[in-house]
């Protein structure tokens, strides 16, 4: 039964991360396009199709993870791929000392920091954990509402803490 709680936690975390991320980007898709341009990894003309592809993939993660069952493993896999791609882009920005914002969860002015990479690493580990917990098992959807709410509350606190990791680090400096 413990594996089911772990799977539910990972599922809710990934669902929340990609829901917040995709909604934030969709609210200002042009800003996300500009972020991709600012990263200077692709020609500027590729920013629009790349932004649309990335947001579409994030929405796909939300749908796959929400559907659960046999859609859960591909949802976790797609989440891992997207997080690794974006982490690679963030590492590149830091290595080249480009001063730009991440806009990972929508428009903001905070510059990319190492905390963004650590945040993504935490989410990758969560998606890997969820993926490993689905191996050889069919994801039962039969948890009681109270259990979903409790795990969901813990997941919300976890996502918020990880998402604002950079701000939290700054408080202690």
Tab-separated table of N, CA and C in Angstrom:
chain	number	residue	atom	x	y	z
A	1	UNK	N	0.820	-1.201	0.000
A	1	UNK	CA	0.000	0.000	0.000
A	1	UNK	C	0.860	1.260	0.000
A	2	UNK	N	2.039	1.186	0.624
A	2	UNK	CA	2.926	2.344	0.677
A	2	UNK	C	3.297	2.794	-0.739
A	3	UNK	N	3.525	1.854	-1.655
A	3	UNK	CA	3.891	2.221	-3.021
A	3	UNK	C	2.796	3.059	-3.662
A	4	UNK	N	1.541	2.759	-3.309
A	4	UNK	CA	0.418	3.513	-3.870
A	4	UNK	C	0.427	4.963	-3.375
A	5	UNK	N	0.775	5.166	-2.101
A	5	UNK	CA	0.873	6.525	-1.570
A	5	UNK	C	2.016	7.279	-2.249
A	6	UNK	N	3.135	6.607	-2.427
A	6	UNK	CA	4.280	7.223	-3.108
A	6	UNK	C	3.943	7.581	-4.542
A	7	UNK	N	3.285	6.666	-5.240
A	7	UNK	CA	2.887	6.916	-6.620
A	7	UNK	C	1.914	8.083	-6.698
A	8	UNK	N	0.965	8.121	-5.786
A	8	UNK	CA	-0.015	9.213	-5.777
A	8	UNK	C	0.670	10.547	-5.516
A	9	UNK	N	1.608	10.570	-4.577
A	9	UNK	CA	2.364	11.797	-4.301
A	9	UNK	C	3.102	12.261	-5.559
A	10	UNK	N	3.850	11.361	-6.191
A	10	UNK	CA	4.603	11.722	-7.406
A	10	UNK	C	3.662	12.184	-8.511
A	11	UNK	N	2.560	11.506	-8.638
A	11	UNK	CA	1.572	11.854	-9.660
A	11	UNK	C	1.025	13.263	-9.440
A	12	UNK	N	0.645	13.569	-8.216
A	12	UNK	CA	0.088	14.894	-7.917
A	12	UNK	C	1.159	15.970	-8.101
A	13	UNK	N	2.390	15.706	-7.675
A	13	UNK	CA	3.472	16.682	-7.841
A	13	UNK	C	3.676	16.998	-9.325
A	14	UNK	N	3.825	15.968	-10.141
A	14	UNK	CA	4.079	16.197	-11.571
A	14	UNK	C	2.878	16.882	-12.216
A	15	UNK	N	1.692	16.484	-11.825
A	15	UNK	CA	0.480	17.126	-12.349
A	15	UNK	C	0.475	18.620	-12.034
A	16	UNK	N	0.756	18.964	-10.788
A	16	UNK	CA	0.760	20.370	-10.380
A	16	UNK	C	1.861	21.167	-11.076
A	17	UNK	N	3.055	20.605	-11.131
A	17	UNK	CA	4.188	21.299	-11.761
A	17	UNK	C	3.857	21.647	-13.208
A	18	UNK	N	3.378	20.677	-13.961
A	18	UNK	CA	3.118	20.922	-15.376
A	18	UNK	C	1.830	21.703	-15.614
A	19	UNK	N	0.886	21.608	-14.711
A	19	UNK	CA	-0.313	22.436	-14.817
A	19	UNK	C	0.048	23.903	-14.602
A	20	UNK	N	0.771	24.198	-13.503
A	20	UNK	CA	1.185	25.582	-13.229
A	20	UNK	C	2.077	26.110	-14.343
A	21	UNK	N	2.997	25.282	-14.797
A	21	UNK	CA	3.943	25.704	-15.820
A	21	UNK	C	3.235	26.015	-17.146
A	22	UNK	N	2.374	25.104	-17.594
A	22	UNK	CA	1.713	25.318	-18.888
A	22	UNK	C	0.736	26.493	-18.833
A	23	UNK	N	-0.015	26.609	-17.746
A	23	UNK	CA	-0.954	27.735	-17.627
A	23	UNK	C	-0.183	29.055	-17.581
A	24	UNK	N	0.902	29.092	-16.810
A	24	UNK	CA	1.721	30.305	-16.733
A	24	UNK	C	2.274	30.713	-18.088
A	25	UNK	N	2.718	29.738	-18.861
A	25	UNK	CA	3.264	30.042	-20.185
A	25	UNK	C	2.160	30.448	-21.162
A	26	UNK	N	1.027	29.781	-21.094
A	26	UNK	CA	-0.081	30.100	-22.001
A	26	UNK	C	-0.639	31.496	-21.744
A	27	UNK	N	-0.545	31.959	-20.505
A	27	UNK	CA	-1.039	33.300	-20.182
A	27	UNK	C	-0.216	34.381	-20.862
A	28	UNK	N	1.035	34.072	-21.192
A	28	UNK	CA	1.890	35.034	-21.886
A	28	UNK	C	2.884	34.265	-22.757
A	29	UNK	N	2.353	33.656	-23.811
A	29	UNK	CA	3.171	32.805	-24.679
A	29	UNK	C	4.268	33.610	-25.372
A	30	UNK	N	4.001	34.875	-25.652
A	30	UNK	CA	5.030	35.700	-26.302
A	30	UNK	C	6.232	35.902	-25.381
A	31	UNK	N	6.001	35.991	-24.084
A	31	UNK	CA	7.108	36.118	-23.130
A	31	UNK	C	7.934	34.835	-23.103
A	32	UNK	N	7.270	33.686	-23.172
A	32	UNK	CA	7.991	32.419	-23.204
A	32	UNK	C	8.797	32.299	-24.499
A	33	UNK	N	8.216	32.760	-25.601
A	33	UNK	CA	8.958	32.802	-26.871
A	33	UNK	C	10.227	33.638	-26.715
A	34	UNK	N	10.092	34.795	-26.089
A	34	UNK	CA	11.242	35.678	-25.891
A	34	UNK	C	12.288	35.004	-25.010
A	35	UNK	N	11.838	34.253	-24.013
A	35	UNK	CA	12.763	33.515	-23.152
A	35	UNK	C	13.587	32.533	-23.984
A	36	UNK	N	12.927	31.813	-24.863
A	36	UNK	CA	13.636	30.863	-25.720
A	36	UNK	C	14.640	31.598	-26.594
A	37	UNK	N	14.253	32.748	-27.123
A	37	UNK	CA	15.180	33.559	-27.918
A	37	UNK	C	16.354	34.007	-27.060
A	38	UNK	N	16.083	34.467	-25.836
A	38	UNK	CA	17.135	34.949	-24.934
A	38	UNK	C	18.143	33.865	-24.553
A	39	UNK	N	17.689	32.609	-24.542
A	39	UNK	CA	18.592	31.507	-24.203
A	39	UNK	C	19.657	31.288	-25.289
A	40	UNK	N	19.407	31.785	-26.488
A	40	UNK	CA	20.348	31.711	-27.613
A	40	UNK	C	20.844	30.289	-27.897
A	41	UNK	N	19.923	29.356	-27.860
A	41	UNK	CA	20.247	27.975	-28.212
A	41	UNK	C	19.774	27.622	-29.620
A	42	UNK	N	18.775	28.364	-30.087
A	42	UNK	CA	18.178	28.118	-31.396
A	42	UNK	C	18.120	29.431	-32.170
A	43	UNK	N	18.018	29.340	-33.484
A	43	UNK	CA	17.793	30.578	-34.243
A	43	UNK	C	16.481	31.231	-33.793
A	44	UNK	N	16.439	32.540	-33.811
A	44	UNK	CA	15.264	33.287	-33.332
A	44	UNK	C	13.985	32.839	-34.036
A	45	UNK	N	14.067	32.483	-35.292
A	45	UNK	CA	12.873	32.078	-36.037
A	45	UNK	C	12.263	30.772	-35.512
A	46	UNK	N	13.026	30.032	-34.710
A	46	UNK	CA	12.547	28.765	-34.145
A	46	UNK	C	11.879	28.944	-32.780
A	47	UNK	N	11.914	30.161	-32.250
A	47	UNK	CA	11.373	30.390	-30.910
A	47	UNK	C	9.873	30.135	-30.827
A	48	UNK	N	9.129	30.612	-31.802
A	48	UNK	CA	7.668	30.421	-31.762
A	48	UNK	C	7.288	28.950	-31.864
A	49	UNK	N	7.766	28.221	-32.893
A	49	UNK	CA	7.373	26.809	-32.938
A	49	UNK	C	7.874	26.004	-31.735
A	50	UNK	N	9.044	26.348	-31.233
A	50	UNK	CA	9.584	25.644	-30.064
A	50	UNK	C	8.731	25.917	-28.837
A	51	UNK	N	8.317	27.170	-28.648
A	51	UNK	CA	7.486	27.499	-27.486
A	51	UNK	C	6.150	26.770	-27.555
A	52	UNK	N	5.551	26.721	-28.732
A	52	UNK	CA	4.271	26.033	-28.888
A	52	UNK	C	4.425	24.525	-28.677
A	53	UNK	N	5.510	23.966	-29.196
A	53	UNK	CA	5.775	22.540	-29.010
A	53	UNK	C	5.970	22.217	-27.530
A	54	UNK	N	6.748	23.039	-26.849
A	54	UNK	CA	7.041	22.800	-25.440
A	54	UNK	C	5.781	22.910	-24.591
A	55	UNK	N	4.983	23.946	-24.819
A	55	UNK	CA	3.745	24.111	-24.039
A	55	UNK	C	2.763	22.984	-24.369
A	56	UNK	N	2.694	22.594	-25.629
A	56	UNK	CA	1.836	21.466	-26.007
A	56	UNK	C	2.251	20.183	-25.305
A	57	UNK	N	3.558	19.960	-25.201
A	57	UNK	CA	4.062	18.780	-24.503
A	57	UNK	C	3.750	18.857	-23.008
A	58	UNK	N	3.825	20.058	-22.435
A	58	UNK	CA	3.473	20.215	-21.022
A	58	UNK	C	1.996	19.906	-20.787
A	59	UNK	N	1.139	20.362	-21.677
A	59	UNK	CA	-0.292	20.065	-21.568
A	59	UNK	C	-0.515	18.555	-21.724
A	60	UNK	N	0.246	17.926	-22.603
A	60	UNK	CA	0.146	16.470	-22.771
A	60	UNK	C	0.511	15.750	-21.477
A	61	UNK	N	1.543	16.217	-20.773
A	61	UNK	CA	1.902	15.624	-19.478
A	61	UNK	C	0.723	15.743	-18.515
A	62	UNK	N	0.127	16.917	-18.445
A	62	UNK	CA	-1.017	17.134	-17.553
A	62	UNK	C	-2.130	16.129	-17.864
A	63	UNK	N	-2.440	15.972	-19.140
A	63	UNK	CA	-3.525	15.067	-19.530
A	63	UNK	C	-3.179	13.606	-19.252
A	64	UNK	N	-1.972	13.186	-19.611
A	64	UNK	CA	-1.568	11.793	-19.404
A	64	UNK	C	-1.551	11.424	-17.928
A	65	UNK	N	-0.999	12.297	-17.105
A	65	UNK	CA	-0.914	12.016	-15.674
A	65	UNK	C	-2.314	12.060	-15.045
A	66	UNK	N	-3.163	12.957	-15.503
A	66	UNK	CA	-4.527	13.036	-14.968
A	66	UNK	C	-5.331	11.785	-15.340
A	67	UNK	N	-5.139	11.288	-16.538
A	67	UNK	CA	-5.864	10.088	-16.960
A	67	UNK	C	-5.428	8.864	-16.173
A	68	UNK	N	-4.142	8.809	-15.832
A	68	UNK	CA	-3.642	7.700	-15.027
A	68	UNK	C	-3.657	6.380	-15.765
A	69	UNK	N	-3.667	5.298	-15.010
A	69	UNK	CA	-3.687	3.963	-15.601
A	69	UNK	C	-2.534	3.759	-16.557
A	70	UNK	N	-2.843	3.264	-17.753
A	70	UNK	CA	-1.792	2.989	-18.739
A	70	UNK	C	-1.163	4.255	-19.313
A	71	UNK	N	-1.792	5.413	-19.089
A	71	UNK	CA	-1.239	6.679	-19.580
A	71	UNK	C	-0.200	7.265	-18.626
A	72	UNK	N	-0.154	6.746	-17.416
A	72	UNK	CA	0.742	7.290	-16.401
A	72	UNK	C	2.227	7.111	-16.743
A	73	UNK	N	2.687	5.913	-17.115
A	73	UNK	CA	4.117	5.775	-17.466
A	73	UNK	C	4.568	6.708	-18.598
A	74	UNK	N	3.807	6.820	-19.713
A	74	UNK	CA	4.244	7.780	-20.738
A	74	UNK	C	4.201	9.226	-20.247
A	75	UNK	N	3.265	9.535	-19.345
A	75	UNK	CA	3.197	10.885	-18.780
A	75	UNK	C	4.433	11.207	-17.963
A	76	UNK	N	4.845	10.259	-17.123
A	76	UNK	CA	6.071	10.449	-16.335
A	76	UNK	C	7.288	10.549	-17.252
A	77	UNK	N	7.354	9.706	-18.267
A	77	UNK	CA	8.495	9.727	-19.198
A	77	UNK	C	8.584	11.065	-19.926
A	78	UNK	N	7.463	11.554	-20.420
A	78	UNK	CA	7.459	12.850	-21.098
A	78	UNK	C	7.861	13.962	-20.129
A	79	UNK	N	7.415	13.880	-18.892
A	79	UNK	CA	7.803	14.880	-17.883
A	79	UNK	C	9.314	14.867	-17.669
A	80	UNK	N	9.887	13.689	-17.565
A	80	UNK	CA	11.337	13.567	-17.378
A	80	UNK	C	12.079	14.181	-18.554
A	81	UNK	N	11.649	13.865	-19.760
A	81	UNK	CA	12.309	14.395	-20.967
A	81	UNK	C	12.245	15.917	-20.985
A	82	UNK	N	11.074	16.480	-20.739
A	82	UNK	CA	10.921	17.940	-20.760
A	82	UNK	C	11.766	18.608	-19.680
A	83	UNK	N	11.752	18.038	-18.478
A	83	UNK	CA	12.547	18.616	-17.395
A	83	UNK	C	14.041	18.551	-17.702
A	84	UNK	N	14.490	17.465	-18.303
A	84	UNK	CA	15.911	17.348	-18.658
A	84	UNK	C	16.302	18.324	-19.766
A	85	UNK	N	15.435	18.489	-20.750
A	85	UNK	CA	15.707	19.453	-21.829
A	85	UNK	C	15.810	20.864	-21.253
A	86	UNK	N	14.833	21.229	-20.437
A	86	UNK	CA	14.849	22.583	-19.899
A	86	UNK	C	16.008	22.776	-18.934
A	87	UNK	N	16.347	21.744	-18.171
A	87	UNK	CA	17.502	21.831	-17.272
A	87	UNK	C	18.785	22.040	-18.072
A	88	UNK	N	18.908	21.330	-19.174
A	88	UNK	CA	20.071	21.516	-20.041
A	88	UNK	C	20.161	22.943	-20.557
A	89	UNK	N	19.014	23.511	-20.928
A	89	UNK	CA	18.993	24.897	-21.402
A	89	UNK	C	19.400	25.856	-20.278
A	90	UNK	N	18.915	25.605	-19.067
A	90	UNK	CA	19.268	26.456	-17.928
A	90	UNK	C	20.754	26.365	-17.607
A	91	UNK	N	21.301	25.160	-17.644
A	91	UNK	CA	22.738	24.973	-17.405
A	91	UNK	C	23.544	25.733	-18.443
A	92	UNK	N	23.104	25.671	-19.689
A	92	UNK	CA	23.781	26.380	-20.769
A	92	UNK	C	23.747	27.891	-20.550
A	93	UNK	N	22.603	28.404	-20.126
A	93	UNK	CA	22.459	29.843	-19.858
A	93	UNK	C	23.424	30.267	-18.754
A	94	UNK	N	23.481	29.479	-17.700
A	94	UNK	CA	24.394	29.803	-16.593
A	94	UNK	C	25.851	29.696	-17.021
A	95	UNK	N	26.194	28.663	-17.776
A	95	UNK	CA	27.580	28.465	-18.210
A	95	UNK	C	28.044	29.602	-19.123
A	96	UNK	N	27.126	30.116	-19.935
A	96	UNK	CA	27.475	31.208	-20.848
A	96	UNK	C	27.232	32.573	-20.222
A	97	UNK	N	26.819	32.592	-18.964
A	97	UNK	CA	26.592	33.805	-18.193
A	97	UNK	C	25.610	34.767	-18.869
A	98	UNK	N	24.553	34.188	-19.410
A	98	UNK	CA	23.485	34.985	-20.014
A	98	UNK	C	22.549	35.426	-18.890
A	99	UNK	N	22.311	36.710	-18.793
A	99	UNK	CA	21.411	37.253	-17.783
A	99	UNK	C	20.005	37.335	-18.377
A	100	UNK	N	19.179	36.360	-18.028
A	100	UNK	CA	17.792	36.337	-18.490
A	100	UNK	C	16.955	35.602	-17.463
A	101	UNK	N	15.666	35.785	-17.550
A	101	UNK	CA	14.788	35.091	-16.610
A	101	UNK	C	14.397	33.733	-17.188
A	102	UNK	N	13.974	32.848	-16.315
A	102	UNK	CA	13.598	31.488	-16.689
A	102	UNK	C	12.180	31.445	-17.265
A	103	UNK	N	11.277	32.160	-16.654
A	103	UNK	CA	9.864	32.132	-17.035
A	103	UNK	C	9.318	30.704	-17.061
A	104	UNK	N	9.815	29.875	-16.156
A	104	UNK	CA	9.425	28.467	-16.104
A	104	UNK	C	7.958	28.283	-15.731
A	105	UNK	N	7.439	29.180	-14.914
A	105	UNK	CA	6.054	29.078	-14.470
A	105	UNK	C	5.265	30.324	-14.852
A	106	UNK	N	5.676	30.952	-15.942
A	106	UNK	CA	5.027	32.172	-16.394
A	106	UNK	C	5.988	33.345	-16.297
A	107	UNK	N	5.507	34.505	-16.664
A	107	UNK	CA	6.343	35.703	-16.709
A	107	UNK	C	6.856	36.090	-15.334
A	108	UNK	N	8.142	36.356	-15.269
A	108	UNK	CA	8.756	36.933	-14.079
A	108	UNK	C	10.091	37.542	-14.476
A	109	UNK	N	10.656	38.285	-13.575
A	109	UNK	CA	11.908	38.988	-13.858
A	109	UNK	C	13.114	38.360	-13.164
A	110	UNK	N	12.889	37.276	-12.397
A	110	UNK	CA	13.999	36.643	-11.679
A	110	UNK	C	14.962	36.001	-12.665
A	111	UNK	N	16.247	36.298	-12.533
A	111	UNK	CA	17.223	35.681	-13.444
A	111	UNK	C	17.403	34.193	-13.139
A	112	UNK	N	17.858	33.471	-14.136
A	112	UNK	CA	18.152	32.042	-13.982
A	112	UNK	C	19.264	31.881	-12.953
A	113	UNK	N	19.084	30.942	-12.023
A	113	UNK	CA	20.093	30.648	-11.011
A	113	UNK	C	20.267	29.135	-10.899
A	114	UNK	N	21.260	28.743	-10.116
A	114	UNK	CA	21.463	27.318	-9.871
A	114	UNK	C	20.264	26.699	-9.159
A	115	UNK	N	19.544	27.484	-8.402
A	115	UNK	CA	18.357	26.974	-7.708
A	115	UNK	C	17.328	26.446	-8.709
A	116	UNK	N	17.254	27.047	-9.898
A	116	UNK	CA	16.324	26.560	-10.927
A	116	UNK	C	16.703	25.153	-11.373
A	117	UNK	N	17.985	24.897	-11.444
A	117	UNK	CA	18.452	23.565	-11.843
A	117	UNK	C	18.162	22.555	-10.736
A	118	UNK	N	18.412	22.945	-9.487
A	118	UNK	CA	18.112	22.058	-8.364
A	118	UNK	C	16.621	21.775	-8.282
A	119	UNK	N	15.809	22.793	-8.511
A	119	UNK	CA	14.348	22.607	-8.512
A	119	UNK	C	13.964	21.563	-9.551
A	120	UNK	N	14.495	21.712	-10.766
A	120	UNK	CA	14.178	20.749	-11.817
A	120	UNK	C	14.681	19.354	-11.469
A	121	UNK	N	15.845	19.274	-10.817
A	121	UNK	CA	16.382	17.968	-10.413
A	121	UNK	C	15.430	17.275	-9.439
A	122	UNK	N	14.867	18.054	-8.523
A	122	UNK	CA	13.906	17.497	-7.568
A	122	UNK	C	12.689	16.956	-8.308
A	123	UNK	N	12.211	17.711	-9.294
A	123	UNK	CA	11.045	17.260	-10.053
A	123	UNK	C	11.373	16.055	-10.937
A	124	UNK	N	12.582	16.003	-11.484
A	124	UNK	CA	13.008	14.825	-12.254
A	124	UNK	C	13.010	13.600	-11.345
A	125	UNK	N	13.559	13.743	-10.150
A	125	UNK	CA	13.581	12.616	-9.208
A	125	UNK	C	12.168	12.159	-8.857
A	126	UNK	N	11.274	13.092	-8.729
A	126	UNK	CA	9.883	12.755	-8.427
A	126	UNK	C	9.250	11.994	-9.602
A	127	UNK	N	9.494	12.464	-10.817
A	127	UNK	CA	8.952	11.778	-12.004
A	127	UNK	C	9.595	10.396	-12.165
A	128	UNK	N	10.896	10.289	-11.886
A	128	UNK	CA	11.564	8.982	-11.930
A	128	UNK	C	10.976	8.043	-10.877
A	129	UNK	N	10.746	8.585	-9.686
A	129	UNK	CA	10.135	7.782	-8.627
A	129	UNK	C	8.760	7.294	-9.024
A	130	UNK	N	7.948	8.184	-9.558
A	130	UNK	CA	6.612	7.801	-10.003
A	130	UNK	C	6.663	6.779	-11.116
A	131	UNK	N	7.590	6.984	-12.045
A	131	UNK	CA	7.752	6.051	-13.151
A	131	UNK	C	8.156	4.670	-12.654
A	132	UNK	N	9.093	4.632	-11.722
A	132	UNK	CA	9.542	3.331	-11.203
A	132	UNK	C	8.434	2.645	-10.412
A	133	UNK	N	7.580	3.406	-9.771
A	133	UNK	CA	6.478	2.816	-9.006
A	133	UNK	C	5.362	2.265	-9.901
A	134	UNK	N	5.363	2.643	-11.182
A	134	UNK	CA	4.356	2.104	-12.100
A	134	UNK	C	4.822	0.818	-12.770
A	135	UNK	N	6.110	0.481	-12.646
A	135	UNK	CA	6.653	-0.695	-13.325
A	135	UNK	C	5.952	-1.966	-12.860
A	136	UNK	N	5.375	-2.662	-13.805
A	136	UNK	CA	4.740	-3.935	-13.509
A	136	UNK	C	3.446	-3.835	-12.732
A	137	UNK	N	2.942	-2.637	-12.559
A	137	UNK	CA	1.705	-2.460	-11.796
A	137	UNK	C	0.721	-1.635	-12.608
A	138	UNK	N	-0.513	-1.916	-12.383
A	138	UNK	CA	-1.561	-1.065	-12.937
A	138	UNK	C	-1.910	-0.078	-11.837
A	139	UNK	N	-1.951	1.194	-12.183
A	139	UNK	CA	-2.197	2.229	-11.178
A	139	UNK	C	-3.658	2.206	-10.743
A	140	UNK	N	-3.918	1.711	-9.540
A	140	UNK	CA	-5.312	1.741	-9.079
A	140	UNK	C	-5.737	3.171	-8.778
A	141	UNK	N	-6.951	3.476	-9.102
A	141	UNK	CA	-7.475	4.824	-8.897
A	141	UNK	C	-8.352	4.869	-7.657
A	142	UNK	N	-8.337	3.811	-6.843
A	142	UNK	CA	-9.319	3.661	-5.789
A	142	UNK	C	-8.976	4.201	-4.412
A	143	UNK	N	-8.088	5.155	-4.301
A	143	UNK	CA	-7.826	5.740	-2.981
A	143	UNK	C	-9.031	6.558	-2.532
A	144	UNK	N	-9.219	6.594	-1.231
A	144	UNK	CA	-10.315	7.390	-0.680
A	144	UNK	C	-10.030	8.875	-0.871
A	145	UNK	N	-11.092	9.647	-0.932
A	145	UNK	CA	-10.970	11.092	-1.141
A	145	UNK	C	-10.111	11.742	-0.066
A	146	UNK	N	-10.275	11.324	1.172
A	146	UNK	CA	-9.490	11.901	2.270
A	146	UNK	C	-8.000	11.668	2.040
A	147	UNK	N	-7.647	10.486	1.554
A	147	UNK	CA	-6.249	10.163	1.283
A	147	UNK	C	-5.719	11.027	0.144
A	148	UNK	N	-6.516	11.180	-0.920
A	148	UNK	CA	-6.115	12.049	-2.036
A	148	UNK	C	-5.887	13.475	-1.549
A	149	UNK	N	-6.792	13.957	-0.707
A	149	UNK	CA	-6.681	15.331	-0.205
A	149	UNK	C	-5.443	15.505	0.670
A	150	UNK	N	-5.169	14.540	1.523
A	150	UNK	CA	-3.989	14.615	2.386
A	150	UNK	C	-2.704	14.581	1.559
A	151	UNK	N	-2.613	13.623	0.649
A	151	UNK	CA	-1.424	13.530	-0.211
A	151	UNK	C	-1.331	14.766	-1.100
A	152	UNK	N	-2.474	15.228	-1.599
A	152	UNK	CA	-2.492	16.436	-2.436
A	152	UNK	C	-2.004	17.661	-1.693
A	153	UNK	N	-2.411	17.807	-0.436
A	153	UNK	CA	-1.951	18.939	0.379
A	153	UNK	C	-0.446	18.902	0.589
A	154	UNK	N	0.070	17.715	0.887
A	154	UNK	CA	1.515	17.563	1.057
A	154	UNK	C	2.233	17.870	-0.265
A	155	UNK	N	1.675	17.406	-1.371
A	155	UNK	CA	2.273	17.649	-2.689
A	155	UNK	C	2.280	19.141	-3.025
A	156	UNK	N	1.220	19.847	-2.675
A	156	UNK	CA	1.163	21.295	-2.936
A	156	UNK	C	2.274	22.012	-2.180
A	157	UNK	N	2.442	21.671	-0.915
A	157	UNK	CA	3.512	22.288	-0.119
A	157	UNK	C	4.873	21.962	-0.721
A	158	UNK	N	5.056	20.729	-1.143
A	158	UNK	CA	6.311	20.291	-1.760
A	158	UNK	C	6.595	21.078	-3.044
A	159	UNK	N	5.594	21.187	-3.915
A	159	UNK	CA	5.766	21.901	-5.191
A	159	UNK	C	6.059	23.375	-4.948
A	160	UNK	N	5.332	24.002	-4.037
A	160	UNK	CA	5.568	25.413	-3.740
A	160	UNK	C	6.962	25.637	-3.165
A	161	UNK	N	7.376	24.756	-2.264
A	161	UNK	CA	8.710	24.877	-1.676
A	161	UNK	C	9.786	24.726	-2.753
A	162	UNK	N	9.654	23.702	-3.591
A	162	UNK	CA	10.643	23.484	-4.657
A	162	UNK	C	10.609	24.616	-5.681
A	163	UNK	N	9.429	25.112	-6.009
A	163	UNK	CA	9.292	26.165	-7.015
A	163	UNK	C	9.910	27.484	-6.572
A	164	UNK	N	9.864	27.735	-5.276
A	164	UNK	CA	10.422	28.979	-4.746
A	164	UNK	C	11.748	28.745	-4.039
A	165	UNK	N	12.439	27.693	-4.445
A	165	UNK	CA	13.718	27.338	-3.839
A	165	UNK	C	14.717	28.488	-3.908
A	166	UNK	N	14.781	29.162	-5.052
A	166	UNK	CA	15.695	30.299	-5.206
A	166	UNK	C	15.400	31.402	-4.208
A	167	UNK	N	14.129	31.705	-4.020
A	167	UNK	CA	13.732	32.738	-3.060
A	167	UNK	C	14.051	32.305	-1.634
A	168	UNK	N	13.824	31.037	-1.349
A	168	UNK	CA	14.105	30.513	-0.011
A	168	UNK	C	15.594	30.584	0.279
A	169	UNK	N	16.423	30.225	-0.696
A	169	UNK	CA	17.885	30.297	-0.527
A	169	UNK	C	18.301	31.727	-0.266
A	170	UNK	N	17.724	32.682	-0.999
A	170	UNK	CA	18.054	34.092	-0.839
A	170	UNK	C	17.739	34.598	0.576
A	171	UNK	N	16.681	34.065	1.182
A	171	UNK	CA	16.322	34.466	2.536
A	171	UNK	C	17.398	34.131	3.549
A	172	UNK	N	18.106	33.039	3.307
A	172	UNK	CA	19.119	32.583	4.265
A	172	UNK	C	20.520	33.071	3.938
A	173	UNK	N	20.670	33.895	2.936
A	173	UNK	CA	21.992	34.431	2.584
A	173	UNK	C	22.229	35.728	3.276
